[in-house]
mmCIF file of C-alpha atoms in Angstrom:
data_model
loop_
_atom_site.group_PDB
_atom_site.id
_atom_site.type_symbol
_atom_site.label_atom_id
_atom_site.label_comp_id
_atom_site.label_asym_id
_atom_site.label_seq_id
_atom_site.Cartn_x
_atom_site.Cartn_y
_atom_site.Cartn_z
ATOM 1 C CA UNK A 17 40.816 35.060 5.557
ATOM 2 C CA UNK A 18 41.105 31.486 6.484
ATOM 3 C CA UNK A 19 37.992 31.797 8.291
ATOM 4 C CA UNK A 20 36.010 33.093 5.520
ATOM 5 C CA UNK A 21 37.258 30.620 3.451
ATOM 6 C CA UNK A 22 35.901 28.069 6.028
ATOM 7 C CA UNK A 23 32.371 29.901 6.238
ATOM 8 C CA UNK A 24 32.174 29.848 2.601
ATOM 9 C CA UNK A 25 32.599 26.134 2.318
ATOM 10 C CA UNK A 26 30.294 25.533 4.992
ATOM 11 C CA UNK A 27 27.530 27.809 3.343
ATOM 12 C CA UNK A 28 28.114 25.878 0.147
ATOM 13 C CA UNK A 29 27.782 22.481 1.496
ATOM 14 C CA UNK A 30 24.613 23.407 3.391
ATOM 15 C CA UNK A 31 23.030 24.512 0.270
ATOM 16 C CA UNK A 32 23.924 21.623 -1.543
ATOM 17 C CA UNK A 33 22.107 19.655 0.887
ATOM 18 C CA UNK A 34 19.149 21.897 0.510
ATOM 19 C CA UNK A 35 19.054 20.954 -3.144
ATOM 20 C CA UNK A 36 19.492 17.581 -2.898
ATOM 21 C CA UNK A 37 16.238 15.605 -4.190
ATOM 22 C CA UNK A 38 13.862 13.841 -1.699
ATOM 23 C CA UNK A 39 14.827 10.420 -2.889
ATOM 24 C CA UNK A 40 18.302 10.847 -2.702
ATOM 25 C CA UNK A 41 18.146 9.852 0.986
ATOM 26 C CA UNK A 42 16.359 12.928 2.826
ATOM 27 C CA UNK A 43 13.435 11.796 4.998
ATOM 28 C CA UNK A 44 10.107 12.287 3.487
ATOM 29 C CA UNK A 45 7.484 14.217 5.573
ATOM 30 C CA UNK A 46 3.550 13.857 5.026
ATOM 31 C CA UNK A 47 3.926 13.851 1.700
ATOM 32 C CA UNK A 48 0.906 12.666 -0.881
ATOM 33 C CA UNK A 49 1.556 9.498 -3.076
ATOM 34 C CA UNK A 50 -0.702 7.647 -5.358
ATOM 35 C CA UNK A 51 0.364 4.163 -5.747
ATOM 36 C CA UNK A 52 -0.904 1.612 -8.020
ATOM 37 C CA UNK A 53 -1.429 -1.691 -6.487
ATOM 38 C CA UNK A 54 0.556 -4.788 -7.964
ATOM 39 C CA UNK A 55 -0.864 -7.736 -6.001
ATOM 40 C CA UNK A 56 -3.800 -8.421 -4.952
ATOM 41 C CA UNK A 57 -5.161 -8.030 -1.409
ATOM 42 C CA UNK A 58 -7.817 -9.903 -0.105
ATOM 43 C CA UNK A 59 -9.626 -11.704 3.283
ATOM 44 C CA UNK A 60 -10.407 -14.615 0.724
ATOM 45 C CA UNK A 61 -6.548 -15.391 -0.543
ATOM 46 C CA UNK A 62 -4.159 -13.351 1.854
ATOM 47 C CA UNK A 63 -2.306 -14.681 4.789
ATOM 48 C CA UNK A 64 -1.063 -13.164 7.729
ATOM 49 C CA UNK A 65 2.753 -12.491 6.758
ATOM 50 C CA UNK A 66 2.212 -12.056 2.887
ATOM 51 C CA UNK A 67 4.240 -9.163 1.141
ATOM 52 C CA UNK A 68 2.146 -7.244 -1.671
ATOM 53 C CA UNK A 69 3.669 -4.336 -3.895
ATOM 54 C CA UNK A 70 2.648 -1.164 -5.515
ATOM 55 C CA UNK A 71 4.004 1.217 -8.003
ATOM 56 C CA UNK A 72 4.136 4.680 -7.343
ATOM 57 C CA UNK A 73 2.291 7.020 -9.780
ATOM 58 C CA UNK A 74 2.631 10.400 -8.155
ATOM 59 C CA UNK A 75 4.738 12.649 -7.226
ATOM 60 C CA UNK A 76 6.556 12.957 -10.409
ATOM 61 C CA UNK A 77 9.976 12.533 -8.418
ATOM 62 C CA UNK A 78 9.198 9.146 -7.344
ATOM 63 C CA UNK A 79 7.428 7.562 -10.186
ATOM 64 C CA UNK A 80 7.836 4.105 -10.823
ATOM 65 C CA UNK A 81 9.393 3.542 -7.013
ATOM 66 C CA UNK A 82 8.046 0.465 -5.579
ATOM 67 C CA UNK A 83 6.163 0.523 -2.343
ATOM 68 C CA UNK A 84 6.223 -2.777 -0.314
ATOM 69 C CA UNK A 85 3.702 -3.820 2.304
ATOM 70 C CA UNK A 86 2.760 -6.715 4.601
ATOM 71 C CA UNK A 87 -0.286 -8.304 5.420
ATOM 72 C CA UNK A 88 -0.555 -8.758 9.398
ATOM 73 C CA UNK A 89 -3.799 -9.994 10.013
ATOM 74 C CA UNK A 90 -6.800 -11.624 7.823
ATOM 75 C CA UNK A 91 -10.023 -13.023 9.266
ATOM 76 C CA UNK A 92 -12.177 -13.872 6.381
ATOM 77 C CA UNK A 93 -16.188 -14.016 7.015
ATOM 78 C CA UNK A 94 -17.341 -17.491 7.701
ATOM 79 C CA UNK A 95 -20.572 -18.005 8.447
ATOM 80 C CA UNK A 96 -23.757 -16.235 10.349
ATOM 81 C CA UNK A 97 -21.714 -16.513 13.504
ATOM 82 C CA UNK A 98 -19.162 -14.989 12.628
ATOM 83 C CA UNK A 99 -20.361 -12.441 10.192
ATOM 84 C CA UNK A 100 -17.335 -9.884 9.926
ATOM 85 C CA UNK A 101 -14.446 -9.996 7.649
ATOM 86 C CA UNK A 102 -11.035 -8.286 8.887
ATOM 87 C CA UNK A 103 -7.935 -7.379 7.185
ATOM 88 C CA UNK A 104 -5.024 -5.586 8.660
ATOM 89 C CA UNK A 105 -2.262 -4.645 6.006
ATOM 90 C CA UNK A 106 0.566 -2.094 6.071
ATOM 91 C CA UNK A 107 2.802 -0.007 3.691
ATOM 92 C CA UNK A 108 6.471 -0.686 5.175
ATOM 93 C CA UNK A 109 9.255 0.661 2.563
ATOM 94 C CA UNK A 110 9.913 2.676 -0.422
ATOM 95 C CA UNK A 111 12.434 1.709 -3.102
ATOM 96 C CA UNK A 112 13.775 4.237 -5.044
ATOM 97 C CA UNK A 113 16.826 3.223 -7.510
ATOM 98 C CA UNK A 114 19.131 0.798 -5.758
ATOM 99 C CA UNK A 115 17.791 2.162 -1.877
ATOM 100 C CA UNK A 116 15.354 1.458 -0.022
ATOM 101 C CA UNK A 117 13.730 3.427 2.932
ATOM 102 C CA UNK A 118 11.574 2.939 5.685
ATOM 103 C CA UNK A 119 7.958 4.299 5.564
ATOM 104 C CA UNK A 120 4.881 5.369 7.288
ATOM 105 C CA UNK A 121 1.717 5.329 4.938
ATOM 106 C CA UNK A 122 -1.489 6.575 5.992
ATOM 107 C CA UNK A 123 -4.183 5.955 3.645
ATOM 108 C CA UNK A 124 -6.016 8.397 2.600
ATOM 109 C CA UNK A 125 -8.288 7.238 -0.381
ATOM 110 C CA UNK A 126 -8.867 4.172 -1.855
ATOM 111 C CA UNK A 127 -9.846 3.707 -5.826
ATOM 112 C CA UNK A 128 -10.774 -0.059 -6.959
ATOM 113 C CA UNK A 129 -9.358 -1.558 -9.902
ATOM 114 C CA UNK A 130 -12.539 -0.787 -11.738
ATOM 115 C CA UNK A 131 -12.097 3.062 -11.056
ATOM 116 C CA UNK A 132 -14.638 3.230 -8.573
ATOM 117 C CA UNK A 133 -13.516 5.554 -5.561
ATOM 118 C CA UNK A 134 -14.037 4.716 -1.898
ATOM 119 C CA UNK A 135 -14.996 0.929 -2.427
ATOM 120 C CA UNK A 136 -13.503 -2.367 -2.571
ATOM 121 C CA UNK A 137 -13.901 -4.966 -5.767
ATOM 122 C CA UNK A 138 -17.577 -5.814 -4.762
ATOM 123 C CA UNK A 139 -18.649 -2.399 -4.179
ATOM 124 C CA UNK A 140 -18.331 -2.206 -0.498
ATOM 125 C CA UNK A 141 -18.159 0.929 0.774
ATOM 126 C CA UNK A 142 -15.161 2.333 2.971
ATOM 127 C CA UNK A 143 -14.798 5.261 4.240
ATOM 128 C CA UNK A 144 -11.932 6.953 6.398
ATOM 129 C CA UNK A 145 -11.987 6.970 10.432
ATOM 130 C CA UNK A 146 -14.212 9.416 12.249
ATOM 131 C CA UNK A 147 -11.464 10.238 14.667
ATOM 132 C CA UNK A 148 -12.646 7.954 17.290
ATOM 133 C CA UNK A 149 -10.185 5.740 19.133
ATOM 134 C CA UNK A 150 -10.065 2.045 19.318
ATOM 135 C CA UNK A 151 -7.574 -0.201 20.513
ATOM 136 C CA UNK A 152 -6.303 -3.010 18.376
ATOM 137 C CA UNK A 153 -4.234 -5.004 20.939
ATOM 138 C CA UNK A 154 -0.396 -5.621 20.573
ATOM 139 C CA UNK A 155 1.644 -6.339 17.067
ATOM 140 C CA UNK A 156 5.249 -7.038 17.168
ATOM 141 C CA UNK A 157 5.559 -5.636 20.677
ATOM 142 C CA UNK A 158 4.071 -2.634 19.644
ATOM 143 C CA UNK A 159 0.839 -1.026 20.623
ATOM 144 C CA UNK A 160 -1.521 0.243 18.304
ATOM 145 C CA UNK A 161 -4.095 2.871 18.294
ATOM 146 C CA UNK A 162 -6.536 2.938 15.585
ATOM 147 C CA UNK A 163 -9.134 5.396 14.361
ATOM 148 C CA UNK A 164 -12.471 3.907 14.666
ATOM 149 C CA UNK A 165 -13.760 3.563 10.912
ATOM 150 C CA UNK A 166 -16.826 5.565 9.752
ATOM 151 C CA UNK A 167 -19.458 3.629 8.463
ATOM 152 C CA UNK A 168 -21.153 4.505 5.213
ATOM 153 C CA UNK A 169 -23.642 2.964 3.150
ATOM 154 C CA UNK A 170 -25.586 1.024 5.663
ATOM 155 C CA UNK A 171 -22.647 -0.290 7.409
ATOM 156 C CA UNK A 172 -21.082 -2.010 5.181
ATOM 157 C CA UNK A 173 -17.418 -1.368 5.747
ATOM 158 C CA UNK A 174 -14.869 0.907 7.777
ATOM 159 C CA UNK A 175 -11.560 1.892 7.207
ATOM 160 C CA UNK A 176 -9.172 2.587 9.915
ATOM 161 C CA UNK A 177 -5.759 3.935 9.932
ATOM 162 C CA UNK A 178 -3.240 2.966 13.037
ATOM 163 C CA UNK A 179 0.012 4.299 13.945
ATOM 164 C CA UNK A 180 2.044 1.039 14.499
ATOM 165 C CA UNK A 181 5.416 0.758 16.495
ATOM 166 C CA UNK A 182 8.384 -0.512 15.053
ATOM 167 C CA UNK A 183 9.086 -1.215 11.233
ATOM 168 C CA UNK A 184 5.448 -1.502 10.338
ATOM 169 C CA UNK A 185 4.900 1.887 10.206
ATOM 170 C CA UNK A 186 0.771 2.810 9.383
ATOM 171 C CA UNK A 187 -1.350 0.049 9.464
ATOM 172 C CA UNK A 188 -4.983 -0.056 7.692
ATOM 173 C CA UNK A 189 -8.074 -1.953 9.337
ATOM 174 C CA UNK A 190 -10.674 -2.587 7.153
ATOM 175 C CA UNK A 191 -13.851 -4.329 8.338
ATOM 176 C CA UNK A 192 -16.493 -5.682 6.275
ATOM 177 C CA UNK A 193 -19.833 -6.506 8.329
ATOM 178 C CA UNK A 194 -21.614 -9.312 6.252
ATOM 179 C CA UNK A 195 -21.400 -12.910 6.191
ATOM 180 C CA UNK A 196 -21.542 -13.568 2.688
ATOM 181 C CA UNK A 197 -18.813 -10.916 1.511
ATOM 182 C CA UNK A 198 -14.904 -10.589 1.482
ATOM 183 C CA UNK A 199 -12.561 -7.555 1.233
ATOM 184 C CA UNK A 200 -11.035 -7.666 -1.994
ATOM 185 C CA UNK A 201 -8.526 -5.296 -3.986
ATOM 186 C CA UNK A 202 -7.140 -6.296 -7.222
ATOM 187 C CA UNK A 203 -3.992 -5.085 -9.004
ATOM 188 C CA UNK A 204 -4.972 -1.775 -10.689
ATOM 189 C CA UNK A 205 -6.331 -0.255 -7.745
ATOM 190 C CA UNK A 206 -5.248 3.201 -6.541
ATOM 191 C CA UNK A 207 -4.121 3.774 -3.133
ATOM 192 C CA UNK A 208 -3.945 8.005 -1.912
ATOM 193 C CA UNK A 209 -1.158 7.880 0.907
ATOM 194 C CA UNK A 210 0.316 10.153 3.023
ATOM 195 C CA UNK A 211 3.968 9.181 3.255
ATOM 196 C CA UNK A 212 6.472 9.768 5.745
ATOM 197 C CA UNK A 213 9.826 8.466 5.375
ATOM 198 C CA UNK A 214 11.874 6.845 8.583
ATOM 199 C CA UNK A 215 15.355 6.523 6.702
ATOM 200 C CA UNK A 216 17.272 3.961 4.902
ATOM 201 C CA UNK A 217 16.217 0.510 5.450
ATOM 202 C CA UNK A 218 19.723 -1.190 5.284
ATOM 203 C CA UNK A 219 18.396 -4.502 5.972
ATOM 204 C CA UNK A 220 16.233 -4.531 2.852
ATOM 205 C CA UNK A 221 17.499 -5.715 -0.523
ATOM 206 C CA UNK A 222 16.297 -2.978 -3.486
ATOM 207 C CA UNK A 223 16.821 -5.911 -6.127
ATOM 208 C CA UNK A 224 14.875 -8.511 -4.376
ATOM 209 C CA UNK A 225 11.726 -5.962 -3.941
ATOM 210 C CA UNK A 226 11.809 -4.894 -7.726
ATOM 211 C CA UNK A 227 12.018 -8.506 -8.453
ATOM 212 C CA UNK A 228 8.918 -9.222 -6.720
ATOM 213 C CA UNK A 229 7.257 -6.389 -7.959
ATOM 214 C CA UNK A 230 7.930 -7.309 -11.428
ATOM 215 C CA UNK A 231 6.702 -10.920 -10.577
ATOM 216 C CA UNK A 232 3.898 -9.944 -9.362
ATOM 217 C CA UNK A 233 3.282 -7.471 -12.447
ATOM 218 C CA UNK A 234 3.392 -10.444 -14.444
ATOM 219 C CA UNK A 235 1.155 -12.631 -12.488
ATOM 220 C CA UNK A 236 -1.628 -9.851 -12.483
ATOM 221 C CA UNK A 237 -1.083 -9.961 -16.586
ATOM 222 C CA UNK A 238 -1.302 -13.427 -16.749
ATOM 223 C CA UNK A 239 -4.506 -13.572 -14.498
ATOM 224 C CA UNK A 240 -6.147 -10.589 -16.657
ATOM 225 C CA UNK A 241 -5.772 -12.446 -19.963
ATOM 226 C CA UNK A 242 -9.096 -13.453 -20.945
ATOM 227 C CA UNK A 243 -9.739 -17.600 -20.752
ATOM 228 C CA UNK A 244 -9.165 -19.480 -24.179
ATOM 229 C CA UNK A 245 -12.750 -19.491 -25.742
ATOM 230 C CA UNK A 246 -14.135 -23.198 -26.899
ATOM 231 C CA UNK A 247 -14.011 -23.903 -30.208
ATOM 232 C CA UNK A 248 -17.561 -23.643 -31.665
ATOM 233 C CA UNK A 249 -19.110 -26.474 -32.513
ATOM 234 C CA UNK A 250 -19.036 -27.536 -36.642
ATOM 235 C CA UNK A 251 -22.238 -26.436 -37.938
ATOM 236 C CA UNK A 252 -24.681 -29.199 -39.074
ATOM 237 C CA UNK A 253 -24.151 -30.433 -42.343
ATOM 238 C CA UNK A 254 -26.717 -29.536 -45.223
ATOM 239 C CA UNK A 255 -29.255 -32.180 -45.729
#
């Protein structure tokens, strides 16, 4: 009898674990997310080590969760002797409620803030890598293997997803082969991501991440306000 009770309790516990929602602490395995960027990313203004945030739109069970990322390398186009812009960044954490999880996020598609798919703010075409391999050097002691970016639109740009070691998760590399252009994504851009959880990040502070995201949203809203128009000149007096 005692054995049957123990078996029943074990089965009940297992069933309860299986029915826990994914955001209750279980790992996420290759689930598609759509995230709304709430801070800008650009080769013009971003610096190595900068953080950025995005708010999850889909799936519904993670709606309004905060994703945080980090800029890992920035090389703006300088002149005709250095005609390539290059930026590397990666999503590293997902904050759900009061808990932050480590994640890997493989970028599937980008829609800029104007709603145009597969291009940045300047209309430069970016495309998913074609499967070729390209070395990207060492980063934080972890070797990176990147998918070579497939060129579209006359070679304007390339997108590559690279599996990175350590806490960086997946890194996305964007290259632009023009001396007069920078890579830019404004708040409101949407990233479609294939997200895998690496478990809870005990070194992260969920409250700090949520505050950072709120501050970024406030800055984005302020910068989106139309500039105050100058007062019209007074009409000439009637002669």
